[in-house]
mmCIF file of C-alpha atoms in Angstrom:
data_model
loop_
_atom_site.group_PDB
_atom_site.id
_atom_site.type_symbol
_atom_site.label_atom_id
_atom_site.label_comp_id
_atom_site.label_asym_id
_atom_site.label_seq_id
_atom_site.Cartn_x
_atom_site.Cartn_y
_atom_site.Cartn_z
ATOM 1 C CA UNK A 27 -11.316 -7.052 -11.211
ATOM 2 C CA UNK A 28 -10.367 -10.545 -9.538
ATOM 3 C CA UNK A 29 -7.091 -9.199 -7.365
ATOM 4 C CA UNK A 30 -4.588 -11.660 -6.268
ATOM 5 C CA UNK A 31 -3.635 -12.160 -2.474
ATOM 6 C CA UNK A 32 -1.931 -13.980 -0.248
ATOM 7 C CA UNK A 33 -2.610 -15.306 2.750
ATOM 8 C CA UNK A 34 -0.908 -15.931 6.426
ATOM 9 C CA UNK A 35 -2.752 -17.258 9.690
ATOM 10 C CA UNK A 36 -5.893 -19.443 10.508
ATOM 11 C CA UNK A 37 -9.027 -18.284 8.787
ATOM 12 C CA UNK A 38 -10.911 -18.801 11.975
ATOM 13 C CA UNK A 39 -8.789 -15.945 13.581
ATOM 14 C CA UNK A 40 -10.350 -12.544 12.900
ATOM 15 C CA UNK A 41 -9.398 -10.801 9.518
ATOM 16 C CA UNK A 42 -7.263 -8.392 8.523
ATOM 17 C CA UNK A 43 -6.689 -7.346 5.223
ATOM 18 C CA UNK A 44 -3.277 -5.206 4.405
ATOM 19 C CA UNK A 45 -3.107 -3.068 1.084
ATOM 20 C CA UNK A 46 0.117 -1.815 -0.375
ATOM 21 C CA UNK A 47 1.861 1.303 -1.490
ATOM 22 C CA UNK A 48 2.875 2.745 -4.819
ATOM 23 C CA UNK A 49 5.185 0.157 -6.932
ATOM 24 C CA UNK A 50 4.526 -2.419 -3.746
ATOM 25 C CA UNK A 51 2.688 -5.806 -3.962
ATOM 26 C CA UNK A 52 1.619 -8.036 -1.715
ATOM 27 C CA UNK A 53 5.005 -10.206 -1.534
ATOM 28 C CA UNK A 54 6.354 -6.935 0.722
ATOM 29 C CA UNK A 55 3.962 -7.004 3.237
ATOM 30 C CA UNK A 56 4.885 -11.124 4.168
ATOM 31 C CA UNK A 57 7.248 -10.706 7.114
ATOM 32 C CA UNK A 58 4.831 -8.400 8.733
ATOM 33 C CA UNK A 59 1.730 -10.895 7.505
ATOM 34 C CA UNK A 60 3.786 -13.665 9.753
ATOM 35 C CA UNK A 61 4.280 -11.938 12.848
ATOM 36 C CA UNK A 62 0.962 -11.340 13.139
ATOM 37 C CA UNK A 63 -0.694 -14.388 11.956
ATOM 38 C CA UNK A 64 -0.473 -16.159 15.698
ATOM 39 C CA UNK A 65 -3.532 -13.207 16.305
ATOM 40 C CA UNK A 66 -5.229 -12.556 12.906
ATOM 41 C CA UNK A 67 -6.024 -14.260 9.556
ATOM 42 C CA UNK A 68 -4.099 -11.826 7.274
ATOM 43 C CA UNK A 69 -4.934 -11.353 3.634
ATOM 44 C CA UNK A 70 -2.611 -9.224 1.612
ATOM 45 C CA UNK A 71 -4.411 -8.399 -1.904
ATOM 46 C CA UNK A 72 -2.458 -6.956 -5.053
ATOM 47 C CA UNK A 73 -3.897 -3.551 -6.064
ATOM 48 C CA UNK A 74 -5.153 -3.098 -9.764
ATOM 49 C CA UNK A 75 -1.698 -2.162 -11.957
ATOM 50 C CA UNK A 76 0.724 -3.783 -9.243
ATOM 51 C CA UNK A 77 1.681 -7.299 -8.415
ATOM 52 C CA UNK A 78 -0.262 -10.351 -9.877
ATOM 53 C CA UNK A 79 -3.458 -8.292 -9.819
ATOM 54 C CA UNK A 80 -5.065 -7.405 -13.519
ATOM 55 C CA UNK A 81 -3.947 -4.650 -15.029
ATOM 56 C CA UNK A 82 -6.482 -1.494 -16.207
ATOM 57 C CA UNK A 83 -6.381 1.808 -18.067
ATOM 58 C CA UNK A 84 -7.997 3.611 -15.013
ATOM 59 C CA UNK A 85 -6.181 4.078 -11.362
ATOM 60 C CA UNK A 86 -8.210 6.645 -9.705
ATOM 61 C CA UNK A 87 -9.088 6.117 -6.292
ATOM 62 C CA UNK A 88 -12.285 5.926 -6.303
ATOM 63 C CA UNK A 89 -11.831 2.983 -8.942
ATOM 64 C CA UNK A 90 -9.244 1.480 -6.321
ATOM 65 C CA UNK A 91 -11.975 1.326 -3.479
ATOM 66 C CA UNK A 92 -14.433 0.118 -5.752
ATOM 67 C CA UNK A 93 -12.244 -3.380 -6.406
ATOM 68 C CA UNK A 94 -10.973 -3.458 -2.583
ATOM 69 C CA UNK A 95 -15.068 -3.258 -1.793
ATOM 70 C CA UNK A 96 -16.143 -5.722 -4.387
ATOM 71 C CA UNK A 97 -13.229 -8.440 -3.561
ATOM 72 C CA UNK A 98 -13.803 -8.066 0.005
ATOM 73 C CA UNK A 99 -17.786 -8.923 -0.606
ATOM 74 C CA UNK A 100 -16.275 -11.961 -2.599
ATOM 75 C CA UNK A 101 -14.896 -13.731 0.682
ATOM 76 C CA UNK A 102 -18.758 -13.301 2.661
ATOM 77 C CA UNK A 103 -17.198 -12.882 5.970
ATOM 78 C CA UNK A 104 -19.566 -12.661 9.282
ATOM 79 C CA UNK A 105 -17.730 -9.678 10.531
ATOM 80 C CA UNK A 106 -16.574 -6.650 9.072
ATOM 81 C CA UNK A 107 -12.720 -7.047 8.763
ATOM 82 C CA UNK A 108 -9.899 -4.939 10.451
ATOM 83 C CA UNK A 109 -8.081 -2.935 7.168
ATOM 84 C CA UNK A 110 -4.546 -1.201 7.139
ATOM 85 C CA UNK A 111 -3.456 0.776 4.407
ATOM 86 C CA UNK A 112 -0.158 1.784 3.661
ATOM 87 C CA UNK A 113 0.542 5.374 1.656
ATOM 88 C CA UNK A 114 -1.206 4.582 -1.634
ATOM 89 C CA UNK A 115 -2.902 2.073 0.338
ATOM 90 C CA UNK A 116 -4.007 4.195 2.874
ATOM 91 C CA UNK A 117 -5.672 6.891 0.532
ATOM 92 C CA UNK A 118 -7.013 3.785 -0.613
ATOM 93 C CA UNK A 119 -8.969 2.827 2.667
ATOM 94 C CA UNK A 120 -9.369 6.309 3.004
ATOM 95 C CA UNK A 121 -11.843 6.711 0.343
ATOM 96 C CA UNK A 122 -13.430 3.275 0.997
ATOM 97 C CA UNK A 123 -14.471 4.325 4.539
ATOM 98 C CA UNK A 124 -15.767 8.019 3.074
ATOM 99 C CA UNK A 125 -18.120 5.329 1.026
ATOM 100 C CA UNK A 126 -18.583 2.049 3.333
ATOM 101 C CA UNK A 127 -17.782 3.132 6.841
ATOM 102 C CA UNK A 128 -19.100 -0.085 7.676
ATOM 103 C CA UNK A 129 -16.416 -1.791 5.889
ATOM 104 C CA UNK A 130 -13.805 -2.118 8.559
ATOM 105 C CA UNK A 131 -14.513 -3.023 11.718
ATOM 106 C CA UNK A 132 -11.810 -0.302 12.771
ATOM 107 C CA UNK A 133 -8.648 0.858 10.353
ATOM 108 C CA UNK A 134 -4.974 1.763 10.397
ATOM 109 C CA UNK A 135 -3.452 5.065 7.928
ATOM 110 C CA UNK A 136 -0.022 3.942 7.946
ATOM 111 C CA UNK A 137 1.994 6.904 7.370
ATOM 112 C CA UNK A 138 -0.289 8.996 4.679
ATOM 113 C CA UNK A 139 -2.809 12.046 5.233
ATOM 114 C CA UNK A 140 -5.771 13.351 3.638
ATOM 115 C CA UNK A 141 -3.999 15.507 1.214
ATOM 116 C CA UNK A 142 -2.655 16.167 -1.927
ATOM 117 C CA UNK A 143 1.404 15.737 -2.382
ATOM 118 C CA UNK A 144 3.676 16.827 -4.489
ATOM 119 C CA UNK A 145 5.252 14.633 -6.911
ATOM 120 C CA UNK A 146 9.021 13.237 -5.666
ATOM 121 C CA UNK A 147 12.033 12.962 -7.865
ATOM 122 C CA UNK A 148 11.966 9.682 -6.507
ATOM 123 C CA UNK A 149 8.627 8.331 -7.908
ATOM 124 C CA UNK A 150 10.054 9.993 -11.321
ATOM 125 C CA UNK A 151 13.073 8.346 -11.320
ATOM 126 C CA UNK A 152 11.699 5.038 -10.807
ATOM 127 C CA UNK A 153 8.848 5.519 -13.350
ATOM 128 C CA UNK A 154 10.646 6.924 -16.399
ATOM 129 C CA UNK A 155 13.663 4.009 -15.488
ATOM 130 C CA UNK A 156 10.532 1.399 -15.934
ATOM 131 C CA UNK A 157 8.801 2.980 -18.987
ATOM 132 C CA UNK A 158 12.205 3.422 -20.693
ATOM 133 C CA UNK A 159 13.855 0.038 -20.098
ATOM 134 C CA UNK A 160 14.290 -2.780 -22.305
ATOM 135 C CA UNK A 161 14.320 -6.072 -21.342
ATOM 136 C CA UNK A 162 17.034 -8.566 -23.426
ATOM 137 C CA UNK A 163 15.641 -12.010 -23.019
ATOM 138 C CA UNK A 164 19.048 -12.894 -24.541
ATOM 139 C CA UNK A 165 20.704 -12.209 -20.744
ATOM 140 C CA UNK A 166 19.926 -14.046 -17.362
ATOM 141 C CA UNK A 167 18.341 -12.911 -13.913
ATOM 142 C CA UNK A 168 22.106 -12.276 -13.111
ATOM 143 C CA UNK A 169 23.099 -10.070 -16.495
ATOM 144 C CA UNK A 170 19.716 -7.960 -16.077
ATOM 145 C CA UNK A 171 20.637 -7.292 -11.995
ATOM 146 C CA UNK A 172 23.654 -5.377 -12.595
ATOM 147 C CA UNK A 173 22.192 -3.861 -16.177
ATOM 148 C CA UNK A 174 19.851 -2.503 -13.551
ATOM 149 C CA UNK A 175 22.673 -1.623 -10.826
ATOM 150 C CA UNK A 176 24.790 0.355 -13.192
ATOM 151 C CA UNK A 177 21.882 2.489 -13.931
ATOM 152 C CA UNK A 178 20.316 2.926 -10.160
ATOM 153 C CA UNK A 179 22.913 3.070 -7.441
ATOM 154 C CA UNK A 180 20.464 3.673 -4.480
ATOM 155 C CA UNK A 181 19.807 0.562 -2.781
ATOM 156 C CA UNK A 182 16.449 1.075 -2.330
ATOM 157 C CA UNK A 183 15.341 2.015 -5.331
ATOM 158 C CA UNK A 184 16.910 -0.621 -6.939
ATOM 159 C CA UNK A 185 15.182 -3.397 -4.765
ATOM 160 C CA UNK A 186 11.993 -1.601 -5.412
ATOM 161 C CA UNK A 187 12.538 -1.837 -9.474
ATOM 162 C CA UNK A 188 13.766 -5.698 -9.249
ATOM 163 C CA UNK A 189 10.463 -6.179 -7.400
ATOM 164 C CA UNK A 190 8.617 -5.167 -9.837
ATOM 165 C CA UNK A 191 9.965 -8.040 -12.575
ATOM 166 C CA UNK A 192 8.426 -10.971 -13.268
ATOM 167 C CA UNK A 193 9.330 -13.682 -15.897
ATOM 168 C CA UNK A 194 6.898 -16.086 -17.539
ATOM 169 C CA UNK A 195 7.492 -17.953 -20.492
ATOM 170 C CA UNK A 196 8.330 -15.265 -22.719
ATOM 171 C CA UNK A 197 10.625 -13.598 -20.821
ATOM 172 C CA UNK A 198 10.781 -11.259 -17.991
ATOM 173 C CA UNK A 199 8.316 -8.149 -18.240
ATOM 174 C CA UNK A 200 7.386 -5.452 -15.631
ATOM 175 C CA UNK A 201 4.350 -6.324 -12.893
ATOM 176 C CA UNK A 202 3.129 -3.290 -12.773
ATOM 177 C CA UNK A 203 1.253 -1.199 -15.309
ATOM 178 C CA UNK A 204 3.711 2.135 -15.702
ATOM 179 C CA UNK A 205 1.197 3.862 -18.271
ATOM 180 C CA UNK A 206 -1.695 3.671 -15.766
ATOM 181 C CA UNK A 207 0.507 4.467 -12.782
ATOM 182 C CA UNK A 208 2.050 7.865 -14.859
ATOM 183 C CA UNK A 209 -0.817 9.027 -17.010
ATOM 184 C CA UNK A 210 -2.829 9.129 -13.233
ATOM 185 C CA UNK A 211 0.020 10.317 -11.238
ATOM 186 C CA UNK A 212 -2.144 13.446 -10.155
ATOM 187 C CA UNK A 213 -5.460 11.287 -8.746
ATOM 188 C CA UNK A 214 -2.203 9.368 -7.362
ATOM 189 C CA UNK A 215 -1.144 11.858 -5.201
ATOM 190 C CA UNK A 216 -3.676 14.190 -5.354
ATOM 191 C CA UNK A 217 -6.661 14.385 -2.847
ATOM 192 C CA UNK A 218 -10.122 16.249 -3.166
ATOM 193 C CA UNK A 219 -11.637 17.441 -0.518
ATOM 194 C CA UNK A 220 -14.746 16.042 1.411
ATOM 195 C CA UNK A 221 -17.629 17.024 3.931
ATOM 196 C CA UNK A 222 -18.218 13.777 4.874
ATOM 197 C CA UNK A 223 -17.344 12.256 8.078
ATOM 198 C CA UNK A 224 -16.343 8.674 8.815
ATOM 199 C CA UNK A 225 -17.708 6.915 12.149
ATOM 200 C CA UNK A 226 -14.841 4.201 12.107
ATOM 201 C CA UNK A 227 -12.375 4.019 14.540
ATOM 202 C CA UNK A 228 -9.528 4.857 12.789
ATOM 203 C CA UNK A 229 -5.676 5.062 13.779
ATOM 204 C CA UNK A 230 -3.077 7.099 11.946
ATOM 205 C CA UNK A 231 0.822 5.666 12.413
ATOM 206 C CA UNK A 232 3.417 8.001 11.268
ATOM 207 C CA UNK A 233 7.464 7.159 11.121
ATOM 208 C CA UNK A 234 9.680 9.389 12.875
ATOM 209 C CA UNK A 235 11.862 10.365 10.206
ATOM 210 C CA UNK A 236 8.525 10.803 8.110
ATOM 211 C CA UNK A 237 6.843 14.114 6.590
ATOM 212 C CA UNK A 238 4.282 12.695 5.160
ATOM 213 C CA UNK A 239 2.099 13.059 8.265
ATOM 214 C CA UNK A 240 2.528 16.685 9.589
ATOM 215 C CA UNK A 241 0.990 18.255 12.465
ATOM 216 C CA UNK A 242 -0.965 20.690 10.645
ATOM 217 C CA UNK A 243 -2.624 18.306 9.046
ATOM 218 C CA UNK A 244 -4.096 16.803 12.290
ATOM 219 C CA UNK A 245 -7.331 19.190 12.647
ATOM 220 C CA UNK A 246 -8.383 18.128 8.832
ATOM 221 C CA UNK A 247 -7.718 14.443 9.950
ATOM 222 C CA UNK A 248 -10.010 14.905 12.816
ATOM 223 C CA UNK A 249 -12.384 16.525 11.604
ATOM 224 C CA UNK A 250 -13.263 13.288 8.270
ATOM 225 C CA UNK A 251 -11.949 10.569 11.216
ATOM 226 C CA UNK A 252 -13.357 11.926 14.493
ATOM 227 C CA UNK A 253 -12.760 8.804 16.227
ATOM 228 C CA UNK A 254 -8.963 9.034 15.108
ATOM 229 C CA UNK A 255 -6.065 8.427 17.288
ATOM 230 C CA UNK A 256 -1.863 9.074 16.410
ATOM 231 C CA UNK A 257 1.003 7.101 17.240
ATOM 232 C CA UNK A 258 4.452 8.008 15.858
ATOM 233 C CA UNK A 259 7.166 4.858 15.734
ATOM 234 C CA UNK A 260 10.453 5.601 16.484
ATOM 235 C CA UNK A 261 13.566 5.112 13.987
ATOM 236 C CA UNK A 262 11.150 4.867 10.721
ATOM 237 C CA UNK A 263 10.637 6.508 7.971
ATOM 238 C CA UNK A 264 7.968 6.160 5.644
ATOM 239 C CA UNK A 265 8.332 2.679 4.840
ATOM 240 C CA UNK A 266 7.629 1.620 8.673
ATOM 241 C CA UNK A 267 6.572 -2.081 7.596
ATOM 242 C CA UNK A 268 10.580 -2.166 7.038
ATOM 243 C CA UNK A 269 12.245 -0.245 9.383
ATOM 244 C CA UNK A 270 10.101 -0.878 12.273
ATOM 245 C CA UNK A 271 8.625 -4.345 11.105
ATOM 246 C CA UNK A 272 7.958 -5.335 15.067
ATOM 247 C CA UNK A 273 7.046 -1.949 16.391
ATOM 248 C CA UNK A 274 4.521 -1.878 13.328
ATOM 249 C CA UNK A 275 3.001 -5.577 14.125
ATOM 250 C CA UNK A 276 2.678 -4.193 17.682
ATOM 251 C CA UNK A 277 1.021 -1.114 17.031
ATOM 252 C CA UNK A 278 -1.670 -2.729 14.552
ATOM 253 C CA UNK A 279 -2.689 -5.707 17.345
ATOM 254 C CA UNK A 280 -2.913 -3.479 20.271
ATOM 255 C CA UNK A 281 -5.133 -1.437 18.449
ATOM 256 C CA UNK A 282 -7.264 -3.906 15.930
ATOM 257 C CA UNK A 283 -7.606 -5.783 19.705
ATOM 258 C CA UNK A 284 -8.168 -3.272 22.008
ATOM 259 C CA UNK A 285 -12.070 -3.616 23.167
ATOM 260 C CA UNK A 286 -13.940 -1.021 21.578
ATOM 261 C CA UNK A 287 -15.174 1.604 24.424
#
């Protein structure tokens, strides 16, 4: 699985390596990737069935961390890196430190727990919009837009579908694979649970305006992350990296640079 990436900042810097959320790529993570690239060398990859990454009939986590370990092995590095994950992303990382806690050098669970969620109406609206539409290669960028907009009138949502287009030479098609992503919508949000226990220092971010980190679930987090610590950024919701782009890039450097006691 040869993922694609990006990359901001000097390679000599120390690494960190960003993964994305559901329906994300690595294109969202940029503005964040550039206000910290004065302290690390940030590489954002594409996750299997999203982006520019190859797409595959299986997206189960434990297929996920299998790529993130193998492509991270690909670039040799000295050190172990400093890894973020973002919801998706972060169940992600999640299961790769269960396996390799000697992965990351430390890691950052932006806004996700180790737990199993229920499916939103918003995940199902955006799917069944993506496995349902047509594309007319008779119309331009413009036409398709507000074909789109008169179907999806929340902002958001509609910026997430339009990121998920892409156009080549036979037309626009969607970026991300939406039979993978729906046929493994449980392993998606589902989570099983574990005995193990993970030795990395770990730090869990949750918005403000968030649920998806609750305070019950803090004992459980402890207990697989014992080194954990919790931060909560003001005037965010889920998608911090957004909201709270420089509250986020503040958070992650104090703590990837903090000395390790």
């Amino acid at each position: 699985m040869k993922l694609f990436y990006r990359e901001k900042g000097n390679a000599s810097l120390p690494t960190l390596i960003i993964l994305h959320g559901l329906w994300g790529a690595s294109d969202n993570w940029l503005p964040l990737a550039e206000r910290l690239a004065t302290q690390f060398h940030v590489i954002l990859p594409d996750i299997r069935n999203h982006g520019h990454s190859p797409h595959a009939g299986e997206h189960t986590y434990a297929a996920l961390a299998n790529d993130i370990r193998e492509w991270i092995d690909s670039f040799h590095l000295h050190t172990s890196p400093f890894i973020a994950g973002h919801s998706m992303g972060g169940k992600c990382l999640m299961h790769l430190l269960l396996q390799y806690p000697k992965i990351a050098t430390k890691a950052a669970i932006i806004d996700i727990a180790p737990k199993s969620y229920d499916l939103t109406k918003e995940h199902l609206q955006i799917a069944e919009f993506i496995k349902q539409f047509v594309f007319d290669n008779g119309e331009n960028r413009t036409m398709l837009h507000q074909r789109i907009r008169n179907s999806i009138k929340e902002e958001r949502l509609y910026q997430i579908v339009l990121k998920n287009i892409d156009k080549d030479q036979e037309g626009f098609k969607w970026k991300i694979n939406i039979q993978a992503i729906m046929k493994h919508f449980p392993d998606i949000m589902g989570w099983e649970t574990v005995t193990e226990r993970c030795p990395t220092p770990t730090l869990f971010i949750r918005g403000e305006e968030s649920d998806y980190i609750q305070t019950e679930d803090i004992p459980y987090i402890k207990y697989i992350f014992p080194h954990a610590s919790f931060i909560t950024i003001n005037g965010a919701d889920h998608w911090i990296h957004t909201r709270q782009p420089s509250r986020l890039a503040d958070s992650l450097e104090h703590f990837f640079l903090e000395r390790i006691s």
